[in-house]
PDB file of C-alpha atoms in Angstrom:
ATOM      1  CA  UNK A   1     125.766 104.636 176.490  1.00 47.00           C
ATOM      2  CA  UNK A   2     128.852 104.454 174.304  1.00 45.00           C
ATOM      3  CA  UNK A   3     128.232 105.167 170.615  1.00 45.00           C
ATOM      4  CA  UNK A   4     130.841 104.837 167.924  1.00 45.00           C
ATOM      5  CA  UNK A   5     130.353 106.973 164.854  1.00 43.00           C
ATOM      6  CA  UNK A   6     132.127 106.388 161.572  1.00 48.00           C
ATOM      7  CA  UNK A   7     133.193 109.368 159.546  1.00 45.00           C
ATOM      8  CA  UNK A   8     131.567 108.862 156.118  1.00 47.00           C
ATOM      9  CA  UNK A   9     134.430 110.748 154.456  1.00 46.00           C
ATOM     10  CA  UNK A  10     137.026 108.234 155.626  1.00 48.00           C
ATOM     11  CA  UNK A  11     137.233 105.181 153.402  1.00 55.00           C
ATOM     12  CA  UNK A  12     138.950 101.961 154.265  1.00 51.00           C
ATOM     13  CA  UNK A  13     141.762 102.954 151.848  1.00 51.00           C
ATOM     14  CA  UNK A  14     142.587 105.854 154.166  1.00 57.00           C
ATOM     15  CA  UNK A  15     143.358 103.472 156.979  1.00 81.00           C
ATOM     16  CA  UNK A  16     147.117 102.870 157.227  1.00 87.00           C
ATOM     17  CA  UNK A  17     146.477  99.488 158.858  1.00 89.00           C
ATOM     18  CA  UNK A  18     144.519  98.218 155.826  1.00 91.00           C
ATOM     19  CA  UNK A  19     147.200  99.430 153.426  1.00 92.00           C
ATOM     20  CA  UNK A  20     149.992  97.940 155.552  1.00 93.00           C
ATOM     21  CA  UNK A  21     148.118  94.647 155.816  1.00 93.00           C
ATOM     22  CA  UNK A  22     147.593  94.538 152.037  1.00 93.00           C
ATOM     23  CA  UNK A  23     151.291  95.181 151.381  1.00 94.00           C
ATOM     24  CA  UNK A  24     152.234  92.426 153.853  1.00 94.00           C
ATOM     25  CA  UNK A  25     149.774  89.979 152.263  1.00 93.00           C
ATOM     26  CA  UNK A  26     151.203  90.660 148.805  1.00 91.00           C
ATOM     27  CA  UNK A  27     154.799  90.381 150.010  1.00 92.00           C
ATOM     28  CA  UNK A  28     154.214  87.106 151.877  1.00 91.00           C
ATOM     29  CA  UNK A  29     151.764  85.727 149.294  1.00 87.00           C
ATOM     30  CA  UNK A  30     149.354  84.832 152.113  1.00 88.00           C
ATOM     31  CA  UNK A  31     145.912  85.975 150.994  1.00 90.00           C
ATOM     32  CA  UNK A  32     142.413  85.648 152.436  1.00 88.00           C
ATOM     33  CA  UNK A  33     140.699  82.537 151.138  1.00 89.00           C
ATOM     34  CA  UNK A  34     143.985  80.842 150.265  1.00 92.00           C
ATOM     35  CA  UNK A  35     144.241  77.153 151.102  1.00 94.00           C
ATOM     36  CA  UNK A  36     147.515  75.369 151.818  1.00 93.00           C
ATOM     37  CA  UNK A  37     147.217  71.687 151.012  1.00 95.00           C
ATOM     38  CA  UNK A  38     149.105  68.804 152.723  1.00 96.00           C
ATOM     39  CA  UNK A  39     151.495  68.625 149.763  1.00 96.00           C
ATOM     40  CA  UNK A  40     152.372  72.306 150.410  1.00 90.00           C
ATOM     41  CA  UNK A  41     150.611  73.548 147.244  1.00 91.00           C
ATOM     42  CA  UNK A  42     148.318  76.541 147.503  1.00 91.00           C
ATOM     43  CA  UNK A  43     144.979  77.267 145.930  1.00 93.00           C
ATOM     44  CA  UNK A  44     143.315  80.652 145.775  1.00 93.00           C
ATOM     45  CA  UNK A  45     139.842  82.047 145.209  1.00 92.00           C
ATOM     46  CA  UNK A  46     138.725  82.932 141.708  1.00 93.00           C
ATOM     47  CA  UNK A  47     139.479  86.450 140.376  1.00 93.00           C
ATOM     48  CA  UNK A  48     136.223  88.370 140.038  1.00 92.00           C
ATOM     49  CA  UNK A  49     137.618  90.242 137.013  1.00 93.00           C
ATOM     50  CA  UNK A  50     139.236  87.275 135.238  1.00 94.00           C
ATOM     51  CA  UNK A  51     136.901  84.310 135.880  1.00 87.00           C
ATOM     52  CA  UNK A  52     139.280  81.692 134.456  1.00 92.00           C
ATOM     53  CA  UNK A  53     142.130  82.630 136.814  1.00 94.00           C
ATOM     54  CA  UNK A  54     142.840  82.186 140.497  1.00 94.00           C
ATOM     55  CA  UNK A  55     143.513  85.295 142.543  1.00 92.00           C
ATOM     56  CA  UNK A  56     147.188  84.460 143.126  1.00 90.00           C
ATOM     57  CA  UNK A  57     149.656  87.137 144.236  1.00 86.00           C
ATOM     58  CA  UNK A  58     151.157  87.125 140.722  1.00 85.00           C
ATOM     59  CA  UNK A  59     147.765  87.541 139.108  1.00 89.00           C
ATOM     60  CA  UNK A  60     146.850  90.390 141.453  1.00 89.00           C
ATOM     61  CA  UNK A  61     149.889  92.356 140.320  1.00 83.00           C
ATOM     62  CA  UNK A  62     149.344  91.469 136.660  1.00 85.00           C
ATOM     63  CA  UNK A  63     145.531  91.756 136.521  1.00 90.00           C
ATOM     64  CA  UNK A  64     144.444  94.184 133.770  1.00 91.00           C
ATOM     65  CA  UNK A  65     141.977  95.790 136.180  1.00 92.00           C
ATOM     66  CA  UNK A  66     144.762  96.657 138.656  1.00 88.00           C
ATOM     67  CA  UNK A  67     146.960  97.892 135.789  1.00 86.00           C
ATOM     68  CA  UNK A  68     144.161 100.241 134.682  1.00 89.00           C
ATOM     69  CA  UNK A  69     143.817 101.659 138.200  1.00 88.00           C
ATOM     70  CA  UNK A  70     147.595 102.113 138.480  1.00 85.00           C
ATOM     71  CA  UNK A  71     147.656 103.971 135.151  1.00 85.00           C
ATOM     72  CA  UNK A  72     144.881 106.276 136.391  1.00 88.00           C
ATOM     73  CA  UNK A  73     147.042 106.943 139.457  1.00 85.00           C
ATOM     74  CA  UNK A  74     149.912 108.015 137.187  1.00 82.00           C
ATOM     75  CA  UNK A  75     151.940 104.841 137.617  1.00 80.00           C
ATOM     76  CA  UNK A  76     153.262 102.814 134.699  1.00 68.00           C
ATOM     77  CA  UNK A  77     152.809  99.201 135.820  1.00 61.00           C
ATOM     78  CA  UNK A  78     154.901  97.602 133.076  1.00 58.00           C
ATOM     79  CA  UNK A  79     157.837  99.969 133.514  1.00 53.00           C
ATOM     80  CA  UNK A  80     159.086  98.365 136.705  1.00 57.00           C
ATOM     81  CA  UNK A  81     158.630  95.019 138.340  1.00 72.00           C
ATOM     82  CA  UNK A  82     155.603  95.402 140.580  1.00 69.00           C
ATOM     83  CA  UNK A  83     157.246  92.951 142.997  1.00 75.00           C
ATOM     84  CA  UNK A  84     160.143  95.396 143.355  1.00 82.00           C
ATOM     85  CA  UNK A  85     157.674  98.247 143.796  1.00 81.00           C
ATOM     86  CA  UNK A  86     156.142  96.440 146.789  1.00 87.00           C
ATOM     87  CA  UNK A  87     159.380  97.331 148.604  1.00 89.00           C
ATOM     88  CA  UNK A  88     159.505 100.905 147.330  1.00 88.00           C
ATOM     89  CA  UNK A  89     157.864 104.138 148.492  1.00 90.00           C
ATOM     90  CA  UNK A  90     155.115 103.433 145.901  1.00 88.00           C
ATOM     91  CA  UNK A  91     153.937 100.320 147.795  1.00 91.00           C
ATOM     92  CA  UNK A  92     151.021 102.150 149.504  1.00 92.00           C
ATOM     93  CA  UNK A  93     149.732 103.357 146.121  1.00 89.00           C
ATOM     94  CA  UNK A  94     149.900  99.830 144.720  1.00 89.00           C
ATOM     95  CA  UNK A  95     148.084  98.540 147.806  1.00 91.00           C
ATOM     96  CA  UNK A  96     145.398 101.196 147.317  1.00 90.00           C
ATOM     97  CA  UNK A  97     144.854 100.062 143.706  1.00 90.00           C
ATOM     98  CA  UNK A  98     144.628  96.434 144.842  1.00 91.00           C
ATOM     99  CA  UNK A  99     142.134  97.327 147.593  1.00 91.00           C
ATOM    100  CA  UNK A 100     139.996  99.328 145.163  1.00 88.00           C
ATOM    101  CA  UNK A 101     140.068  96.484 142.648  1.00 91.00           C
ATOM    102  CA  UNK A 102     139.485  93.474 144.890  1.00 89.00           C
ATOM    103  CA  UNK A 103     137.881  94.986 148.029  1.00 84.00           C
ATOM    104  CA  UNK A 104     140.793  93.698 150.073  1.00 77.00           C
ATOM    105  CA  UNK A 105     142.786  90.523 149.728  1.00 85.00           C
TER     106      UNK A 105
END
């Protein structure tokens, strides 16, 4: 019998694949639940923290809930363009904040 055991101390944020996937999704603006319509427009799921807004890539990086998590991590979200930071060494930390906020995108 082959049993697979998960280490309870390892969270999904610790997985480099999840972080890399999140960074790629933000960079390409291709998120889970996104719909591309025949006229090439996109629609996104609703943000669980901001009910009147769609969970677009721009909103994810501007969402007050993500900004709060980034501040707690010692990052100053308004200091630099978060889009530029997605291509910087801080990208994994931004991805971690996004994962913690939205349970993956």
